Amino acid sequence: MPNTYPMTFKNPIPGKLRQFVLIGMGFMCVSSAALIGRTAGDALFLERFNLSSLSYMYMGTAVVVGSVAFVYGLFAGKVSITRLVCAGIGSLICGLIGLRLGLVSSWEGYRIAAYFMGDLIVHVPMMLFWNFASLLFNPREAKRLFGYIGAGGTFACIFAGLMIKPFSAQFGAENLLWIVVGLFIAFLTIVIRISHIESSRLQLAPSATGKKSPSRIGLYGSLLKSHQIRSLAWLVFAANMALTLIDYQFKAGTRLHYPAEQLAGFFGDFYAFSSIVALALQLFLVHRILQMGGVLLGLMLLPIGLFIGSIATGLTDSFFWIVATKVIVQIFLFTIDSAAIQMLYLGIPTPSRGQARAFIDGIGKPVAIAATGIGLVGIASLIPLSMLALGALGAIGVWMWFARINHKAYVTALIQSLGSKRFDLSEETSVIQDKIVSSHIKEALLEADDEEVLYLLDLTKDITNVDWRPDFRQLLVRPNPEVKIEILQYLKDHGDTSDLPAILALQKHAHSMVRTSALRAIANIDNQGAMSHLETAIDDDAPEVRAIAISMLINSGDLDHLITAGGILKMMLESPDVANRIAAAHALDNIQHAVLLRPLMALLKDENPGVRQAALQTCKKRQDPRLIPLVISLLADPTNAALSAEVLIAYGPSILDQLLPYTEPQDNQYAFDGVLFIPGILAATGTPRVLPALLKMAETHHFVMRQKALLSYCDLVEKMPSIKPFIPTLFEWARIEIDHAQTRQDQCRQLVYTPGHFLLVDALQEVCHSHIKNMGKLLKTAIPGVNLDPVFMGLQHIPENRANALEILDNVLPKAIKSPVIGFYENQTIPVHPYSTTPADVSPYLSTKESPWIISGALMMFIENQWPIPETDLAMCQKHAHAVVRETTLFAMHKQTSPEKFHDQRLIFENDPDPAVRRLANVMATDIEAF
């Protein structure tokens, strides 16, 4: 039966929808093939062999599955996973075809082979699938997607189970093998397709250490030295003994109660209906059960159910209870129990976790099955079938004993990681909040130092359904202000009137933020009773305390409070003290119903950047469209540009009418410096309306703006329901960008041996790299099914990697873009000798369409080579919008112009708006006078 994962209702990973759909279809093929193959193998064997022969099958299963796992271990890590899947599934297909043809004969050995083939169909494809799937997604993606994939497999099992009965009745159980063959062929096709899409991700990464790996025996010996791993191994051993006995009872009982021709139909119906219940449980109850009872309940639920079922089987000798006990296995084993067992592995140190899982699953399980099979050979024919329940009860008792031991070890491991501040709830594969972990945190809070308390307080935010008030109240006596603030913030939302005495005592605390937090908590817990305390607080020495008191008094709606607090707020807004104005801005943030436009506009224009920052934070929450123009202007404020962008993004699409006029292409100058933030803001609105505007902005010659516009365009396209309509545009722009990169590369070749080229060539290379980055982003957006990041990284490194990367591009890029991209990278390096000895023409680089650094680099080449600068270009450079160009122009004039003429021209720069230019003009004037 399929291994499933707890469901989480989150959207699939953006950009990997195709891989997700394909791998989901692959798991449906594998899981339904496992169910059909197991049913066919059991039915074909039980049709001809008696129950005494069934006992030997479990020993054979252990040998067969263990041998295959051993062989798999020999090749894993040495052969790519795609080849392993193809070899493994291909071998099963050949074996199935040979087995089906062999079943035509009367030799009974083929039916024994069918039984073992059923075991292989269950174990081998599932092992190969999860190893393959784990390479497609990183751990965080896997946590979001594997739940859906597991549910899809369960759904496929339902359908497969329901079709077995009519199919086997019509065509015979042996022909079920053809369906398995078809499912495996479909799975192989999917694997090959995914491997083509994810060729770079699925390539084998050989070990670079060259060290000899330890022997298997030595590795397993070192693992067994761990008490935790030994306990987990014993749990798995006991559990599989019990499960094997219950499985034997189920198959033997079915053989006794149904004629041979009806066995396949019964097994199909059984697995189908139990899968329906398992799917419902997986979708709706797994998380809730584990949240209520933690890992211990997850570990105990299945053995408790089997314990009850086995007692009923032993007492009643009823086939009904045998089937009911097997139903419990099918429902809980692959849902709750599997999730809880996986949680136990989190307690094992990360370096040993994978090895422990391989050892326990690959060795422990087969040994348990083999040991049970030996026992069945000795006693199955001597006692009634129902009496095997006594053996199952013994194994279940050991199972539950080691479940408790493992749970304690799990909690101990979490406590140890908690003490070292390494515990992270986000690592859990399900939302399990164990009561013992919560109890430990409660105890640790009372004994930990202040630093540890702050860490624990932060950890409690991720643990829901726990009342922390009794514990937090005791922490208020801690002298550390940060601890008090954290506790007050919690009590503000969760406290009651019994907390007021302790909170009121903090109104006089020396730390102003403690007083502020106390006021917030008092007002939230007892709004009416807090008024007198707020009236007192408006005379507090700290502006932030007065501000919170003012906002709460205004929010009270009382006219007297409004007049008093409003007057104080007005004085703070007009205060020459910066701290008062900042506090006033925060007060406006907390006022709920007042009209804030005029004071906020004044604060946004304040000369102090800290006041403007506080006002912007208020604008982020109090979104008045009339403030948008002022917020846009603050994009040019270096200290608050990023916050201004966040505020505009918070406004949403309502900003578009006022932002879109700034998207008209400009050659080299913009309305203001902050326009570079606009592409990101437009993309963050998430509306397709801005896509044409972003492409307009990308038409500029300003390479930084061009890059921001194209990257923002791609980011927004990736959020669209389908990228298909945008693919032609993406490829068109990718072609444009690679052509521009090629042009800049050619320019570097022409200039590299001209004296004084360094600054200009560096600037040209920077622009070239910008075009390459744009091209890469455009291609990655247009071809989401291929991870191009390692490809482009490989193009920058050793020749072998470049060759491999170019080969990948040759296979994934469409014809229209393939030739220029590959041609660029194949001819990317600058030659060791110049292409031409003809002097380079540098004048075109003085164009207003070039970046300031390219113009400055060209000016430096004129200076180095003592070339005269054309008068028209010199006049343009003198008035250039960028200070770097004006400063370089001033330096060039100083080098090339006569002292008399320079004395007249430098007057232009003495009044320059940039202080660096004015300073250089004064220094050079001094040099001229000295000369």
JSON list of C-alpha atoms in Angstrom, two decimals, residues 548-682:
[
{"chain": "A", "resi": 548, "resn": "ILE", "atom": "CA", "xyz": [-0.20, 56.34, 23.30]},
{"chain": "A", "resi": 549, "resn": "ALA", "atom": "CA", "xyz": [-2.25, 57.98, 26.06]},
{"chain": "A", "resi": 550, "resn": "ILE", "atom": "CA", "xyz": [-3.37, 60.73, 23.68]},
{"chain": "A", "resi": 551, "resn": "SER", "atom": "CA", "xyz": [-4.46, 58.28, 20.97]},
{"chain": "A", "resi": 552, "resn": "MET", "atom": "CA", "xyz": [-6.45, 56.17, 23.42]},
{"chain": "A", "resi": 553, "resn": "LEU", "atom": "CA", "xyz": [-8.17, 59.20, 24.97]},
{"chain": "A", "resi": 554, "resn": "ILE", "atom": "CA", "xyz": [-9.17, 60.42, 21.52]},
{"chain": "A", "resi": 555, "resn": "ASN", "atom": "CA", "xyz": [-10.41, 56.94, 20.62]},
{"chain": "A", "resi": 556, "resn": "SER", "atom": "CA", "xyz": [-12.58, 56.87, 23.74]},
{"chain": "A", "resi": 557, "resn": "GLY", "atom": "CA", "xyz": [-15.07, 59.21, 22.04]},
{"chain": "A", "resi": 558, "resn": "ASP", "atom": "CA", "xyz": [-15.47, 61.38, 25.13]},
{"chain": "A", "resi": 559, "resn": "LEU", "atom": "CA", "xyz": [-15.62, 65.09, 24.18]},
{"chain": "A", "resi": 560, "resn": "ASP", "atom": "CA", "xyz": [-13.59, 66.30, 27.17]},
{"chain": "A", "resi": 561, "resn": "HIS", "atom": "CA", "xyz": [-10.91, 63.71, 26.51]},
{"chain": "A", "resi": 562, "resn": "LEU", "atom": "CA", "xyz": [-10.92, 64.64, 22.84]},
{"chain": "A", "resi": 563, "resn": "ILE", "atom": "CA", "xyz": [-10.40, 68.34, 23.55]},
{"chain": "A", "resi": 564, "resn": "THR", "atom": "CA", "xyz": [-7.67, 67.76, 26.14]},
{"chain": "A", "resi": 565, "resn": "ALA", "atom": "CA", "xyz": [-5.77, 65.12, 24.22]},
{"chain": "A", "resi": 566, "resn": "GLY", "atom": "CA", "xyz": [-6.23, 66.93, 20.90]},
{"chain": "A", "resi": 567, "resn": "GLY", "atom": "CA", "xyz": [-4.63, 70.09, 22.26]},
{"chain": "A", "resi": 568, "resn": "ILE", "atom": "CA", "xyz": [-1.61, 68.19, 23.55]},
{"chain": "A", "resi": 569, "resn": "LEU", "atom": "CA", "xyz": [-1.30, 66.32, 20.24]},
{"chain": "A", "resi": 570, "resn": "LYS", "atom": "CA", "xyz": [-1.32, 69.63, 18.35]},
{"chain": "A", "resi": 571, "resn": "MET", "atom": "CA", "xyz": [1.50, 70.95, 20.54]},
{"chain": "A", "resi": 572, "resn": "MET", "atom": "CA", "xyz": [3.52, 67.79, 19.94]},
{"chain": "A", "resi": 573, "resn": "LEU", "atom": "CA", "xyz": [2.99, 68.06, 16.19]},
{"chain": "A", "resi": 574, "resn": "GLU", "atom": "CA", "xyz": [4.29, 71.63, 16.20]},
{"chain": "A", "resi": 575, "resn": "SER", "atom": "CA", "xyz": [7.05, 71.02, 18.73]},
{"chain": "A", "resi": 576, "resn": "PRO", "atom": "CA", "xyz": [10.64, 71.88, 17.76]},
{"chain": "A", "resi": 577, "resn": "ASP", "atom": "CA", "xyz": [11.69, 68.67, 19.52]},
{"chain": "A", "resi": 578, "resn": "VAL", "atom": "CA", "xyz": [12.10, 65.82, 17.00]},
{"chain": "A", "resi": 579, "resn": "ALA", "atom": "CA", "xyz": [11.16, 63.16, 19.58]},
{"chain": "A", "resi": 580, "resn": "ASN", "atom": "CA", "xyz": [7.81, 64.88, 20.15]},
{"chain": "A", "resi": 581, "resn": "ARG", "atom": "CA", "xyz": [7.02, 65.00, 16.44]},
{"chain": "A", "resi": 582, "resn": "ILE", "atom": "CA", "xyz": [7.96, 61.33, 15.98]},
{"chain": "A", "resi": 583, "resn": "ALA", "atom": "CA", "xyz": [5.77, 60.36, 18.93]},
{"chain": "A", "resi": 584, "resn": "ALA", "atom": "CA", "xyz": [2.94, 62.45, 17.49]},
{"chain": "A", "resi": 585, "resn": "ALA", "atom": "CA", "xyz": [3.22, 60.53, 14.23]},
{"chain": "A", "resi": 586, "resn": "HIS", "atom": "CA", "xyz": [2.89, 57.25, 16.14]},
{"chain": "A", "resi": 587, "resn": "ALA", "atom": "CA", "xyz": [-0.13, 58.68, 17.96]},
{"chain": "A", "resi": 588, "resn": "LEU", "atom": "CA", "xyz": [-1.79, 59.37, 14.62]},
{"chain": "A", "resi": 589, "resn": "ASP", "atom": "CA", "xyz": [-1.14, 55.72, 13.76]},
{"chain": "A", "resi": 590, "resn": "ASN", "atom": "CA", "xyz": [-3.30, 54.63, 16.71]},
{"chain": "A", "resi": 591, "resn": "ILE", "atom": "CA", "xyz": [-6.15, 57.13, 16.35]},
{"chain": "A", "resi": 592, "resn": "GLN", "atom": "CA", "xyz": [-9.11, 55.32, 14.85]},
{"chain": "A", "resi": 593, "resn": "HIS", "atom": "CA", "xyz": [-11.70, 57.83, 13.68]},
{"chain": "A", "resi": 594, "resn": "ALA", "atom": "CA", "xyz": [-10.13, 61.27, 13.42]},
{"chain": "A", "resi": 595, "resn": "VAL", "atom": "CA", "xyz": [-9.30, 62.96, 10.10]},
{"chain": "A", "resi": 596, "resn": "LEU", "atom": "CA", "xyz": [-5.52, 62.80, 9.86]},
{"chain": "A", "resi": 597, "resn": "LEU", "atom": "CA", "xyz": [-4.80, 64.28, 6.43]},
{"chain": "A", "resi": 598, "resn": "ARG", "atom": "CA", "xyz": [-3.41, 67.69, 7.36]},
{"chain": "A", "resi": 599, "resn": "PRO", "atom": "CA", "xyz": [-1.13, 66.62, 10.23]},
{"chain": "A", "resi": 600, "resn": "LEU", "atom": "CA", "xyz": [0.14, 63.67, 8.22]},
{"chain": "A", "resi": 601, "resn": "MET", "atom": "CA", "xyz": [0.92, 65.88, 5.23]},
{"chain": "A", "resi": 602, "resn": "ALA", "atom": "CA", "xyz": [2.89, 68.19, 7.50]},
{"chain": "A", "resi": 603, "resn": "LEU", "atom": "CA", "xyz": [4.83, 65.27, 8.99]},
{"chain": "A", "resi": 604, "resn": "LEU", "atom": "CA", "xyz": [5.60, 63.83, 5.55]},
{"chain": "A", "resi": 605, "resn": "LYS", "atom": "CA", "xyz": [7.17, 67.19, 4.65]},
{"chain": "A", "resi": 606, "resn": "ASP", "atom": "CA", "xyz": [9.11, 67.44, 7.91]},
{"chain": "A", "resi": 607, "resn": "GLU", "atom": "CA", "xyz": [12.80, 68.27, 7.57]},
{"chain": "A", "resi": 608, "resn": "ASN", "atom": "CA", "xyz": [13.81, 65.42, 9.87]},
{"chain": "A", "resi": 609, "resn": "PRO", "atom": "CA", "xyz": [14.06, 61.95, 8.21]},
{"chain": "A", "resi": 610, "resn": "GLY", "atom": "CA", "xyz": [13.04, 60.20, 11.44]},
{"chain": "A", "resi": 611, "resn": "VAL", "atom": "CA", "xyz": [9.79, 62.17, 11.55]},
{"chain": "A", "resi": 612, "resn": "ARG", "atom": "CA", "xyz": [9.13, 61.36, 7.90]},
{"chain": "A", "resi": 613, "resn": "GLN", "atom": "CA", "xyz": [9.77, 57.70, 8.63]},
{"chain": "A", "resi": 614, "resn": "ALA", "atom": "CA", "xyz": [7.25, 57.69, 11.49]},
{"chain": "A", "resi": 615, "resn": "ALA", "atom": "CA", "xyz": [4.72, 59.44, 9.27]},
{"chain": "A", "resi": 616, "resn": "LEU", "atom": "CA", "xyz": [5.23, 56.88, 6.51]},
{"chain": "A", "resi": 617, "resn": "GLN", "atom": "CA", "xyz": [4.62, 54.05, 8.99]},
{"chain": "A", "resi": 618, "resn": "THR", "atom": "CA", "xyz": [1.32, 55.71, 9.86]},
{"chain": "A", "resi": 619, "resn": "CYS", "atom": "CA", "xyz": [0.44, 56.11, 6.17]},
{"chain": "A", "resi": 620, "resn": "LYS", "atom": "CA", "xyz": [0.97, 52.38, 5.70]},
{"chain": "A", "resi": 621, "resn": "LYS", "atom": "CA", "xyz": [-1.95, 51.69, 8.02]},
{"chain": "A", "resi": 622, "resn": "ARG", "atom": "CA", "xyz": [-4.05, 54.80, 7.44]},
{"chain": "A", "resi": 623, "resn": "GLN", "atom": "CA", "xyz": [-4.27, 54.78, 3.67]},
{"chain": "A", "resi": 624, "resn": "ASP", "atom": "CA", "xyz": [-5.64, 58.07, 2.42]},
{"chain": "A", "resi": 625, "resn": "PRO", "atom": "CA", "xyz": [-5.39, 58.34, -1.40]},
{"chain": "A", "resi": 626, "resn": "ARG", "atom": "CA", "xyz": [-4.71, 62.07, -1.07]},
{"chain": "A", "resi": 627, "resn": "LEU", "atom": "CA", "xyz": [-1.36, 61.25, 0.51]},
{"chain": "A", "resi": 628, "resn": "ILE", "atom": "CA", "xyz": [-0.12, 59.20, -2.46]},
{"chain": "A", "resi": 629, "resn": "PRO", "atom": "CA", "xyz": [1.63, 62.10, -4.28]},
{"chain": "A", "resi": 630, "resn": "LEU", "atom": "CA", "xyz": [3.61, 62.97, -1.15]},
{"chain": "A", "resi": 631, "resn": "VAL", "atom": "CA", "xyz": [4.58, 59.35, -0.57]},
{"chain": "A", "resi": 632, "resn": "ILE", "atom": "CA", "xyz": [5.70, 59.09, -4.21]},
{"chain": "A", "resi": 633, "resn": "SER", "atom": "CA", "xyz": [7.91, 62.14, -3.78]},
{"chain": "A", "resi": 634, "resn": "LEU", "atom": "CA", "xyz": [9.56, 60.49, -0.77]},
{"chain": "A", "resi": 635, "resn": "LEU", "atom": "CA", "xyz": [10.86, 57.72, -3.04]},
{"chain": "A", "resi": 636, "resn": "ALA", "atom": "CA", "xyz": [13.65, 60.21, -3.70]},
{"chain": "A", "resi": 637, "resn": "ASP", "atom": "CA", "xyz": [14.46, 60.36, 0.02]},
{"chain": "A", "resi": 638, "resn": "PRO", "atom": "CA", "xyz": [17.49, 58.02, 0.43]},
{"chain": "A", "resi": 639, "resn": "THR", "atom": "CA", "xyz": [16.71, 57.25, 4.08]},
{"chain": "A", "resi": 640, "resn": "ASN", "atom": "CA", "xyz": [13.05, 56.45, 3.53]},
{"chain": "A", "resi": 641, "resn": "ALA", "atom": "CA", "xyz": [12.82, 55.32, -0.10]},
{"chain": "A", "resi": 642, "resn": "ALA", "atom": "CA", "xyz": [12.36, 51.63, 0.74]},
{"chain": "A", "resi": 643, "resn": "LEU", "atom": "CA", "xyz": [9.68, 52.39, 3.35]},
{"chain": "A", "resi": 644, "resn": "SER", "atom": "CA", "xyz": [7.92, 54.71, 0.89]},
{"chain": "A", "resi": 645, "resn": "ALA", "atom": "CA", "xyz": [7.82, 51.85, -1.61]},
{"chain": "A", "resi": 646, "resn": "GLU", "atom": "CA", "xyz": [6.32, 49.55, 1.05]},
{"chain": "A", "resi": 647, "resn": "VAL", "atom": "CA", "xyz": [3.64, 52.15, 1.79]},
{"chain": "A", "resi": 648, "resn": "LEU", "atom": "CA", "xyz": [2.72, 52.49, -1.88]},
{"chain": "A", "resi": 649, "resn": "ILE", "atom": "CA", "xyz": [2.56, 48.71, -2.24]},
{"chain": "A", "resi": 650, "resn": "ALA", "atom": "CA", "xyz": [0.19, 48.59, 0.75]},
{"chain": "A", "resi": 651, "resn": "TYR", "atom": "CA", "xyz": [-2.15, 50.98, -1.09]},
{"chain": "A", "resi": 652, "resn": "GLY", "atom": "CA", "xyz": [-2.57, 48.37, -3.83]},
{"chain": "A", "resi": 653, "resn": "PRO", "atom": "CA", "xyz": [-3.89, 49.10, -7.34]},
{"chain": "A", "resi": 654, "resn": "SER", "atom": "CA", "xyz": [-5.27, 52.48, -6.23]},
{"chain": "A", "resi": 655, "resn": "ILE", "atom": "CA", "xyz": [-1.80, 53.97, -6.80]},
{"chain": "A", "resi": 656, "resn": "LEU", "atom": "CA", "xyz": [-1.69, 53.10, -10.51]},
{"chain": "A", "resi": 657, "resn": "ASP", "atom": "CA", "xyz": [-3.28, 56.25, -11.89]},
{"chain": "A", "resi": 658, "resn": "GLN", "atom": "CA", "xyz": [-0.67, 58.38, -10.13]},
{"chain": "A", "resi": 659, "resn": "LEU", "atom": "CA", "xyz": [2.32, 56.10, -10.77]},
{"chain": "A", "resi": 660, "resn": "LEU", "atom": "CA", "xyz": [1.79, 55.15, -14.41]},
{"chain": "A", "resi": 661, "resn": "PRO", "atom": "CA", "xyz": [2.71, 58.63, -15.75]},
{"chain": "A", "resi": 662, "resn": "TYR", "atom": "CA", "xyz": [6.25, 58.00, -14.48]},
{"chain": "A", "resi": 663, "resn": "THR", "atom": "CA", "xyz": [6.58, 54.94, -16.71]},
{"chain": "A", "resi": 664, "resn": "GLU", "atom": "CA", "xyz": [7.02, 56.90, -19.93]},
{"chain": "A", "resi": 665, "resn": "PRO", "atom": "CA", "xyz": [10.53, 56.15, -21.27]},
{"chain": "A", "resi": 666, "resn": "GLN", "atom": "CA", "xyz": [13.24, 58.72, -20.59]},
{"chain": "A", "resi": 667, "resn": "ASP", "atom": "CA", "xyz": [16.69, 58.76, -22.19]},
{"chain": "A", "resi": 668, "resn": "ASN", "atom": "CA", "xyz": [18.89, 59.66, -19.28]},
{"chain": "A", "resi": 669, "resn": "GLN", "atom": "CA", "xyz": [16.95, 61.83, -16.87]},
{"chain": "A", "resi": 670, "resn": "TYR", "atom": "CA", "xyz": [13.98, 61.09, -14.68]},
{"chain": "A", "resi": 671, "resn": "ALA", "atom": "CA", "xyz": [11.47, 63.23, -12.87]},
{"chain": "A", "resi": 672, "resn": "PHE", "atom": "CA", "xyz": [13.17, 62.29, -9.61]},
{"chain": "A", "resi": 673, "resn": "ASP", "atom": "CA", "xyz": [15.72, 59.78, -8.33]},
{"chain": "A", "resi": 674, "resn": "GLY", "atom": "CA", "xyz": [13.16, 57.47, -6.71]},
{"chain": "A", "resi": 675, "resn": "VAL", "atom": "CA", "xyz": [11.67, 56.44, -10.04]},
{"chain": "A", "resi": 676, "resn": "LEU", "atom": "CA", "xyz": [13.91, 53.35, -9.89]},
{"chain": "A", "resi": 677, "resn": "PHE", "atom": "CA", "xyz": [11.59, 51.95, -7.22]},
{"chain": "A", "resi": 678, "resn": "ILE", "atom": "CA", "xyz": [8.51, 52.22, -9.41]},
{"chain": "A", "resi": 679, "resn": "PRO", "atom": "CA", "xyz": [8.86, 48.94, -11.43]},
{"chain": "A", "resi": 680, "resn": "GLY", "atom": "CA", "xyz": [8.95, 46.87, -8.24]},
{"chain": "A", "resi": 681, "resn": "ILE", "atom": "CA", "xyz": [5.97, 48.74, -6.82]},
{"chain": "A", "resi": 682, "resn": "LEU", "atom": "CA", "xyz": [3.96, 48.22, -10.00]}
]
